[in-house]
Amino acid sequence: TQLLEQSPQFLSIQEGENLTVYCNSSSVFSSLQWYRQEPGEGPVLLVTVVTGGEVKKLKRLTFQFGDARKDSSLHITAAQPGDTGLYLCAGGVYSSASKIIFGSGTRLSIRP
Amino acid sequence: EAGVAQSPRYKIIEKRQSVAFWCNPISGHATLYWYQQILGQGPKLLIQFQNNGVVDDSQLPKDRFSAERLKGVDSTLKIQPAKLEDSAVYLCASSPRDSANYGYTFGSGTRLTVV
């Protein structure tokens, strides 16, 4: 069974600080996606990375896929209250073209 | 483009009752998924459809859960009879192709409380 572990589970920081969220597994994934989920809503796709070592930037967010395709990180620079939410990583399963499995999430709170 | 529509938004039922959820995916999206998200956890895949055929239902508790996707568009997920541990948010998602690389578009979910 493929599992994705996210750390930390909870993070509360002051506005303007930087942070990194990690997503780790012992399994290899075909792709890695990051979603953000707000209360009462479904997850919203932020980015998909498909190549080992790939780095993508989305404004203040930087996403990296590990060289071995087993892990990923999300770095936020100068966090803002609008970044508050549940961040979920999800890995593409090789045995099934379109199946992804989710990590347990990191709940991020940015204090003004 | 319209998003993934789900209804109802909330449902409260007693254990052993039955309940049904409805999902209308983005027009033209061939692949549809139902996920269960228990409070404090990430979503867990229940069933995946490609057009109107089932691709993966390995994690669907088939003794009480059923799902269908008639004509390859709308889908319904049913629970009968419900148990307390079925309390969760049920999310529907769709994607344009049979590939994880395109990402999923999720609906807002149905929050089910079983009392």
PDB file of C-alpha atoms in Angstrom:
ATOM      1  CA  THR A   1       0.000   0.000   0.000  1.00  0.00           C
ATOM      2  CA  GLN A   2       1.390   3.364  -1.017  1.00  0.00           C
ATOM      3  CA  LEU A   3       1.346   6.025   1.694  1.00  0.00           C
ATOM      4  CA  LEU A   4       2.159   9.712   1.719  1.00  0.00           C
ATOM      5  CA  GLU A   5       3.167  11.297   5.005  1.00  0.00           C
ATOM      6  CA  GLN A   6       3.009  15.025   5.459  1.00  0.00           C
ATOM      7  CA  SER A   7       4.820  17.084   8.060  1.00  0.00           C
ATOM      8  CA  PRO A   8       4.158  19.019  10.055  1.00  0.00           C
ATOM      9  CA  GLN A   9       0.501  18.191  10.689  1.00  0.00           C
ATOM     10  CA  PHE A  10      -0.149  21.671  12.071  1.00  0.00           C
ATOM     11  CA  LEU A  11       1.747  24.927  11.637  1.00  0.00           C
ATOM     12  CA  SER A  12       0.927  28.353  13.027  1.00  0.00           C
ATOM     13  CA  ILE A  13       3.255  31.213  12.135  1.00  0.00           C
ATOM     14  CA  GLN A  14       3.305  34.992  12.018  1.00  0.00           C
ATOM     15  CA  GLU A  15       2.572  36.903   8.829  1.00  0.00           C
ATOM     16  CA  GLY A  16       5.764  37.571   6.876  1.00  0.00           C
ATOM     17  CA  GLU A  17       7.598  34.424   7.984  1.00  0.00           C
ATOM     18  CA  ASN A  18       8.749  31.658   5.645  1.00  0.00           C
ATOM     19  CA  LEU A  19       7.730  28.015   5.947  1.00  0.00           C
ATOM     20  CA  THR A  20       8.242  24.620   4.346  1.00  0.00           C
ATOM     21  CA  VAL A  21       5.848  21.676   4.274  1.00  0.00           C
ATOM     22  CA  TYR A  22       7.084  18.180   3.463  1.00  0.00           C
ATOM     23  CA  CYS A  23       5.505  15.195   1.755  1.00  0.00           C
ATOM     24  CA  ASN A  24       7.365  11.873   2.003  1.00  0.00           C
ATOM     25  CA  SER A  25       6.910   8.273   0.927  1.00  0.00           C
ATOM     26  CA  SER A  26       8.860   5.073   0.473  1.00  0.00           C
ATOM     27  CA  SER A  27       7.068   4.589  -2.871  1.00  0.00           C
ATOM     28  CA  VAL A  28       7.796   6.108  -6.265  1.00  0.00           C
ATOM     29  CA  PHE A  29       5.067   8.217  -7.870  1.00  0.00           C
ATOM     30  CA  SER A  30       4.435   9.125 -11.508  1.00  0.00           C
ATOM     31  CA  SER A  31       3.565  12.692 -10.527  1.00  0.00           C
ATOM     32  CA  LEU A  32       2.995  14.795  -7.454  1.00  0.00           C
ATOM     33  CA  GLN A  33       0.253  17.326  -6.958  1.00  0.00           C
ATOM     34  CA  TRP A  34      -0.390  19.932  -4.278  1.00  0.00           C
ATOM     35  CA  TYR A  35      -3.873  21.096  -3.352  1.00  0.00           C
ATOM     36  CA  ARG A  36      -5.178  23.707  -0.926  1.00  0.00           C
ATOM     37  CA  GLN A  37      -8.497  23.175   0.835  1.00  0.00           C
ATOM     38  CA  GLU A  38     -10.474  25.809   2.728  1.00  0.00           C
ATOM     39  CA  PRO A  39     -13.220  24.990   5.262  1.00  0.00           C
ATOM     40  CA  GLY A  40     -16.424  23.841   3.609  1.00  0.00           C
ATOM     41  CA  GLU A  41     -14.860  23.559   0.169  1.00  0.00           C
ATOM     42  CA  GLY A  42     -13.195  20.901  -1.940  1.00  0.00           C
ATOM     43  CA  PRO A  43      -9.435  20.829  -2.580  1.00  0.00           C
ATOM     44  CA  VAL A  44      -8.166  23.199  -5.277  1.00  0.00           C
ATOM     45  CA  LEU A  45      -5.202  22.159  -7.423  1.00  0.00           C
ATOM     46  CA  LEU A  46      -2.144  24.392  -7.013  1.00  0.00           C
ATOM     47  CA  VAL A  47       0.463  22.569  -9.104  1.00  0.00           C
ATOM     48  CA  THR A  48       1.438  19.271 -10.719  1.00  0.00           C
ATOM     49  CA  VAL A  49       5.105  18.195 -10.979  1.00  0.00           C
ATOM     50  CA  VAL A  50       5.985  15.194 -13.113  1.00  0.00           C
ATOM     51  CA  THR A  51       9.776  15.107 -13.492  1.00  0.00           C
ATOM     52  CA  GLY A  52      12.203  14.076 -10.723  1.00  0.00           C
ATOM     53  CA  GLY A  53      13.994  17.199  -9.453  1.00  0.00           C
ATOM     54  CA  GLU A  54      11.435  19.521 -11.017  1.00  0.00           C
ATOM     55  CA  VAL A  55      10.885  22.899  -9.364  1.00  0.00           C
ATOM     56  CA  LYS A  56       7.831  25.056 -10.024  1.00  0.00           C
ATOM     57  CA  LYS A  57       7.059  28.509  -8.679  1.00  0.00           C
ATOM     58  CA  LEU A  58       3.636  30.044  -8.202  1.00  0.00           C
ATOM     59  CA  LYS A  59       4.112  33.625  -6.924  1.00  0.00           C
ATOM     60  CA  ARG A  60       5.368  33.146  -3.329  1.00  0.00           C
ATOM     61  CA  LEU A  61       4.977  29.339  -3.434  1.00  0.00           C
ATOM     62  CA  THR A  62       7.818  27.050  -4.566  1.00  0.00           C
ATOM     63  CA  PHE A  63       7.188  23.352  -5.183  1.00  0.00           C
ATOM     64  CA  GLN A  64       9.874  20.712  -5.634  1.00  0.00           C
ATOM     65  CA  PHE A  65       9.643  17.050  -6.645  1.00  0.00           C
ATOM     66  CA  GLY A  66      12.431  14.889  -5.228  1.00  0.00           C
ATOM     67  CA  ASP A  67      15.014  13.402  -7.585  1.00  0.00           C
ATOM     68  CA  ALA A  68      13.839   9.881  -6.738  1.00  0.00           C
ATOM     69  CA  ARG A  69      10.161  10.852  -7.172  1.00  0.00           C
ATOM     70  CA  LYS A  70       9.370   9.756  -3.617  1.00  0.00           C
ATOM     71  CA  ASP A  71       9.037  13.115  -1.891  1.00  0.00           C
ATOM     72  CA  SER A  72       8.090  16.730  -2.396  1.00  0.00           C
ATOM     73  CA  SER A  73       8.207  20.036  -0.585  1.00  0.00           C
ATOM     74  CA  LEU A  74       6.186  23.223  -0.617  1.00  0.00           C
ATOM     75  CA  HIS A  75       7.925  26.441   0.465  1.00  0.00           C
ATOM     76  CA  ILE A  76       6.009  29.652   1.118  1.00  0.00           C
ATOM     77  CA  THR A  77       7.888  32.936   1.283  1.00  0.00           C
ATOM     78  CA  ALA A  78       6.545  35.832   3.338  1.00  0.00           C
ATOM     79  CA  ALA A  79       3.353  34.044   4.374  1.00  0.00           C
ATOM     80  CA  GLN A  80       0.108  36.009   4.364  1.00  0.00           C
ATOM     81  CA  PRO A  81      -3.205  35.378   6.189  1.00  0.00           C
ATOM     82  CA  GLY A  82      -4.732  34.418   2.826  1.00  0.00           C
ATOM     83  CA  ASP A  83      -2.380  31.402   2.732  1.00  0.00           C
ATOM     84  CA  THR A  84      -4.268  29.849   5.660  1.00  0.00           C
ATOM     85  CA  GLY A  85      -5.780  26.461   4.834  1.00  0.00           C
ATOM     86  CA  LEU A  86      -5.232  22.708   4.603  1.00  0.00           C
ATOM     87  CA  TYR A  87      -2.417  21.787   2.205  1.00  0.00           C
ATOM     88  CA  LEU A  88      -2.644  18.308   0.680  1.00  0.00           C
ATOM     89  CA  CYS A  89      -0.068  16.507  -1.394  1.00  0.00           C
ATOM     90  CA  ALA A  90      -1.209  13.743  -3.735  1.00  0.00           C
ATOM     91  CA  GLY A  91       0.820  11.196  -5.673  1.00  0.00           C
ATOM     92  CA  GLY A  92       0.055   9.631  -9.044  1.00  0.00           C
ATOM     93  CA  VAL A  93      -0.014   5.832  -8.858  1.00  0.00           C
ATOM     94  CA  TYR A  94       2.021   4.043 -11.540  1.00  0.00           C
ATOM     95  CA  SER A  95      -0.268   1.022 -11.665  1.00  0.00           C
ATOM     96  CA  SER A  96      -3.269   3.172 -12.582  1.00  0.00           C
ATOM     97  CA  ALA A  97      -2.968   5.982 -15.106  1.00  0.00           C
ATOM     98  CA  SER A  98      -5.314   8.395 -13.395  1.00  0.00           C
ATOM     99  CA  LYS A  99      -5.395   7.357  -9.745  1.00  0.00           C
ATOM    100  CA  ILE A 100      -3.893   9.581  -7.084  1.00  0.00           C
ATOM    101  CA  ILE A 101      -3.593   9.036  -3.351  1.00  0.00           C
ATOM    102  CA  PHE A 102      -3.617  11.848  -0.829  1.00  0.00           C
ATOM    103  CA  GLY A 103      -1.482  12.586   2.187  1.00  0.00           C
ATOM    104  CA  SER A 104      -3.132  13.447   5.491  1.00  0.00           C
ATOM    105  CA  GLY A 105      -2.549  17.170   5.065  1.00  0.00           C
ATOM    106  CA  THR A 106      -0.852  20.084   6.794  1.00  0.00           C
ATOM    107  CA  ARG A 107      -3.122  22.613   8.444  1.00  0.00           C
ATOM    108  CA  LEU A 108      -1.531  26.037   8.102  1.00  0.00           C
ATOM    109  CA  SER A 109      -2.571  29.120  10.067  1.00  0.00           C
ATOM    110  CA  ILE A 110      -1.026  32.524   9.411  1.00  0.00           C
ATOM    111  CA  ARG A 111      -1.481  35.061  12.201  1.00  0.00           C
ATOM    112  CA  PRO A 112      -1.775  38.750  11.210  1.00  0.00           C
TER     113      PRO A 112
ATOM    114  CA  GLU B   1     -16.562  27.025 -17.219  1.00  0.00           C
ATOM    115  CA  ALA B   2     -18.938  25.682 -14.583  1.00  0.00           C
ATOM    116  CA  GLY B   3     -17.327  23.649 -11.821  1.00  0.00           C
ATOM    117  CA  VAL B   4     -18.232  20.286 -10.360  1.00  0.00           C
ATOM    118  CA  ALA B   5     -21.704  20.496  -8.802  1.00  0.00           C
ATOM    119  CA  GLN B   6     -22.684  18.426  -5.773  1.00  0.00           C
ATOM    120  CA  SER B   7     -25.853  18.178  -3.745  1.00  0.00           C
ATOM    121  CA  PRO B   8     -26.949  18.284  -1.050  1.00  0.00           C
ATOM    122  CA  ARG B   9     -24.334  20.349   0.814  1.00  0.00           C
ATOM    123  CA  TYR B  10     -25.303  18.914   4.180  1.00  0.00           C
ATOM    124  CA  LYS B  11     -27.203  15.845   5.334  1.00  0.00           C
ATOM    125  CA  ILE B  12     -28.000  14.527   8.792  1.00  0.00           C
ATOM    126  CA  ILE B  13     -29.465  11.026   9.101  1.00  0.00           C
ATOM    127  CA  GLU B  14     -29.890   8.384  11.755  1.00  0.00           C
ATOM    128  CA  LYS B  15     -27.830   5.193  11.646  1.00  0.00           C
ATOM    129  CA  ARG B  16     -29.341   2.432   9.538  1.00  0.00           C
ATOM    130  CA  GLN B  17     -31.084   4.971   7.287  1.00  0.00           C
ATOM    131  CA  SER B  18     -30.139   5.363   3.630  1.00  0.00           C
ATOM    132  CA  VAL B  19     -28.780   8.440   1.855  1.00  0.00           C
ATOM    133  CA  ALA B  20     -27.822   9.446  -1.690  1.00  0.00           C
ATOM    134  CA  PHE B  21     -25.452  12.076  -3.035  1.00  0.00           C
ATOM    135  CA  TRP B  22     -25.452  13.543  -6.513  1.00  0.00           C
ATOM    136  CA  CYS B  23     -22.594  14.864  -8.656  1.00  0.00           C
ATOM    137  CA  ASN B  24     -22.520  16.661 -12.007  1.00  0.00           C
ATOM    138  CA  PRO B  25     -18.939  16.852 -13.341  1.00  0.00           C
ATOM    139  CA  ILE B  26     -17.431  19.460 -15.635  1.00  0.00           C
ATOM    140  CA  SER B  27     -18.838  19.083 -19.129  1.00  0.00           C
ATOM    141  CA  GLY B  28     -16.666  16.820 -21.251  1.00  0.00           C
ATOM    142  CA  HIS B  29     -14.706  15.325 -18.349  1.00  0.00           C
ATOM    143  CA  ALA B  30     -14.615  11.596 -18.923  1.00  0.00           C
ATOM    144  CA  THR B  31     -13.211  10.567 -15.554  1.00  0.00           C
ATOM    145  CA  LEU B  32     -15.199  10.946 -12.322  1.00  0.00           C
ATOM    146  CA  TYR B  33     -14.148  10.124  -8.770  1.00  0.00           C
ATOM    147  CA  TRP B  34     -15.864   9.849  -5.399  1.00  0.00           C
ATOM    148  CA  TYR B  35     -13.719  10.471  -2.322  1.00  0.00           C
ATOM    149  CA  GLN B  36     -14.476  10.177   1.383  1.00  0.00           C
ATOM    150  CA  GLN B  37     -12.767  12.692   3.680  1.00  0.00           C
ATOM    151  CA  ILE B  38     -13.013  12.012   7.394  1.00  0.00           C
ATOM    152  CA  LEU B  39     -12.304  14.979   9.670  1.00  0.00           C
ATOM    153  CA  GLY B  40      -8.574  15.525  10.064  1.00  0.00           C
ATOM    154  CA  GLN B  41      -7.603  13.186   7.215  1.00  0.00           C
ATOM    155  CA  GLY B  42      -6.854  13.442   3.535  1.00  0.00           C
ATOM    156  CA  PRO B  43      -9.435  12.286   0.984  1.00  0.00           C
ATOM    157  CA  LYS B  44      -9.679   8.534   0.348  1.00  0.00           C
ATOM    158  CA  LEU B  45     -10.748   7.236  -3.056  1.00  0.00           C
ATOM    159  CA  LEU B  46     -13.994   5.245  -3.012  1.00  0.00           C
ATOM    160  CA  ILE B  47     -14.658   4.723  -6.711  1.00  0.00           C
ATOM    161  CA  GLN B  48     -13.426   5.882 -10.111  1.00  0.00           C
ATOM    162  CA  PHE B  49     -15.456   5.953 -13.339  1.00  0.00           C
ATOM    163  CA  GLN B  50     -14.178   6.292 -16.903  1.00  0.00           C
ATOM    164  CA  ASN B  51     -17.239   7.422 -18.877  1.00  0.00           C
ATOM    165  CA  ASN B  52     -19.921   5.117 -17.445  1.00  0.00           C
ATOM    166  CA  GLY B  53     -17.642   2.198 -16.598  1.00  0.00           C
ATOM    167  CA  VAL B  54     -16.041   1.469 -13.222  1.00  0.00           C
ATOM    168  CA  VAL B  55     -12.222   1.625 -13.301  1.00  0.00           C
ATOM    169  CA  ASP B  56     -11.467   1.165  -9.590  1.00  0.00           C
ATOM    170  CA  ASP B  57     -13.806   0.370  -6.720  1.00  0.00           C
ATOM    171  CA  SER B  58     -11.350  -1.576  -4.599  1.00  0.00           C
ATOM    172  CA  GLN B  59     -11.881   0.661  -1.535  1.00  0.00           C
ATOM    173  CA  LEU B  60     -15.663   0.926  -1.794  1.00  0.00           C
ATOM    174  CA  PRO B  61     -17.453  -0.936   1.071  1.00  0.00           C
ATOM    175  CA  LYS B  62     -19.739  -2.754  -1.328  1.00  0.00           C
ATOM    176  CA  ASP B  63     -21.942  -4.231   1.399  1.00  0.00           C
ATOM    177  CA  ARG B  64     -23.385  -0.770   2.048  1.00  0.00           C
ATOM    178  CA  PHE B  65     -22.066   1.647  -0.612  1.00  0.00           C
ATOM    179  CA  SER B  66     -23.078   1.731  -4.263  1.00  0.00           C
ATOM    180  CA  ALA B  67     -22.450   4.181  -7.076  1.00  0.00           C
ATOM    181  CA  GLU B  68     -23.495   4.595 -10.669  1.00  0.00           C
ATOM    182  CA  ARG B  69     -22.787   6.925 -13.543  1.00  0.00           C
ATOM    183  CA  LEU B  70     -25.544   6.674 -16.081  1.00  0.00           C
ATOM    184  CA  LYS B  71     -24.805   7.883 -19.619  1.00  0.00           C
ATOM    185  CA  GLY B  72     -21.276   8.838 -18.554  1.00  0.00           C
ATOM    186  CA  VAL B  73     -22.295  12.206 -17.079  1.00  0.00           C
ATOM    187  CA  ASP B  74     -24.008  12.578 -13.673  1.00  0.00           C
ATOM    188  CA  SER B  75     -23.230  10.206 -10.844  1.00  0.00           C
ATOM    189  CA  THR B  76     -24.913   9.159  -7.614  1.00  0.00           C
ATOM    190  CA  LEU B  77     -23.356   7.599  -4.524  1.00  0.00           C
ATOM    191  CA  LYS B  78     -25.624   5.743  -2.115  1.00  0.00           C
ATOM    192  CA  ILE B  79     -25.131   4.434   1.409  1.00  0.00           C
ATOM    193  CA  GLN B  80     -27.567   1.850   2.741  1.00  0.00           C
ATOM    194  CA  PRO B  81     -27.639   1.325   5.693  1.00  0.00           C
ATOM    195  CA  ALA B  82     -25.502   4.118   7.133  1.00  0.00           C
ATOM    196  CA  LYS B  83     -23.212   3.619  10.114  1.00  0.00           C
ATOM    197  CA  LEU B  84     -21.834   6.175  12.556  1.00  0.00           C
ATOM    198  CA  GLU B  85     -18.362   5.842  11.018  1.00  0.00           C
ATOM    199  CA  ASP B  86     -19.720   6.986   7.651  1.00  0.00           C
ATOM    200  CA  SER B  87     -19.831  10.554   8.997  1.00  0.00           C
ATOM    201  CA  ALA B  88     -17.533  12.428   6.634  1.00  0.00           C
ATOM    202  CA  VAL B  89     -17.398  14.812   3.701  1.00  0.00           C
ATOM    203  CA  TYR B  90     -18.057  13.089   0.382  1.00  0.00           C
ATOM    204  CA  LEU B  91     -16.210  14.773  -2.454  1.00  0.00           C
ATOM    205  CA  CYS B  92     -16.789  14.331  -6.155  1.00  0.00           C
ATOM    206  CA  ALA B  93     -14.024  15.192  -8.630  1.00  0.00           C
ATOM    207  CA  SER B  94     -13.578  15.014 -12.380  1.00  0.00           C
ATOM    208  CA  SER B  95     -10.657  15.194 -14.787  1.00  0.00           C
ATOM    209  CA  PRO B  96     -10.513  15.604 -18.556  1.00  0.00           C
ATOM    210  CA  ARG B  97      -8.444  12.549 -19.286  1.00  0.00           C
ATOM    211  CA  ASP B  98      -7.430   9.280 -17.771  1.00  0.00           C
ATOM    212  CA  SER B  99      -4.172  10.705 -16.400  1.00  0.00           C
ATOM    213  CA  ALA B 100      -3.186  11.955 -12.965  1.00  0.00           C
ATOM    214  CA  ASN B 101      -0.985  14.602 -14.607  1.00  0.00           C
ATOM    215  CA  TYR B 102      -3.980  16.782 -15.482  1.00  0.00           C
ATOM    216  CA  GLY B 103      -5.126  17.188 -11.898  1.00  0.00           C
ATOM    217  CA  TYR B 104      -8.611  16.929 -10.557  1.00  0.00           C
ATOM    218  CA  THR B 105     -11.375  19.523 -10.139  1.00  0.00           C
ATOM    219  CA  PHE B 106     -13.331  18.946  -6.949  1.00  0.00           C
ATOM    220  CA  GLY B 107     -16.835  19.904  -5.974  1.00  0.00           C
ATOM    221  CA  SER B 108     -17.586  21.524  -2.609  1.00  0.00           C
ATOM    222  CA  GLY B 109     -18.616  18.195  -1.123  1.00  0.00           C
ATOM    223  CA  THR B 110     -21.525  16.854   0.903  1.00  0.00           C
ATOM    224  CA  ARG B 111     -21.032  16.817   4.658  1.00  0.00           C
ATOM    225  CA  LEU B 112     -22.786  13.751   6.078  1.00  0.00           C
ATOM    226  CA  THR B 113     -23.491  13.374   9.784  1.00  0.00           C
ATOM    227  CA  VAL B 114     -24.817  10.033  10.995  1.00  0.00           C
ATOM    228  CA  VAL B 115     -26.343  10.139  14.483  1.00  0.00           C
TER     229      VAL B 115
END
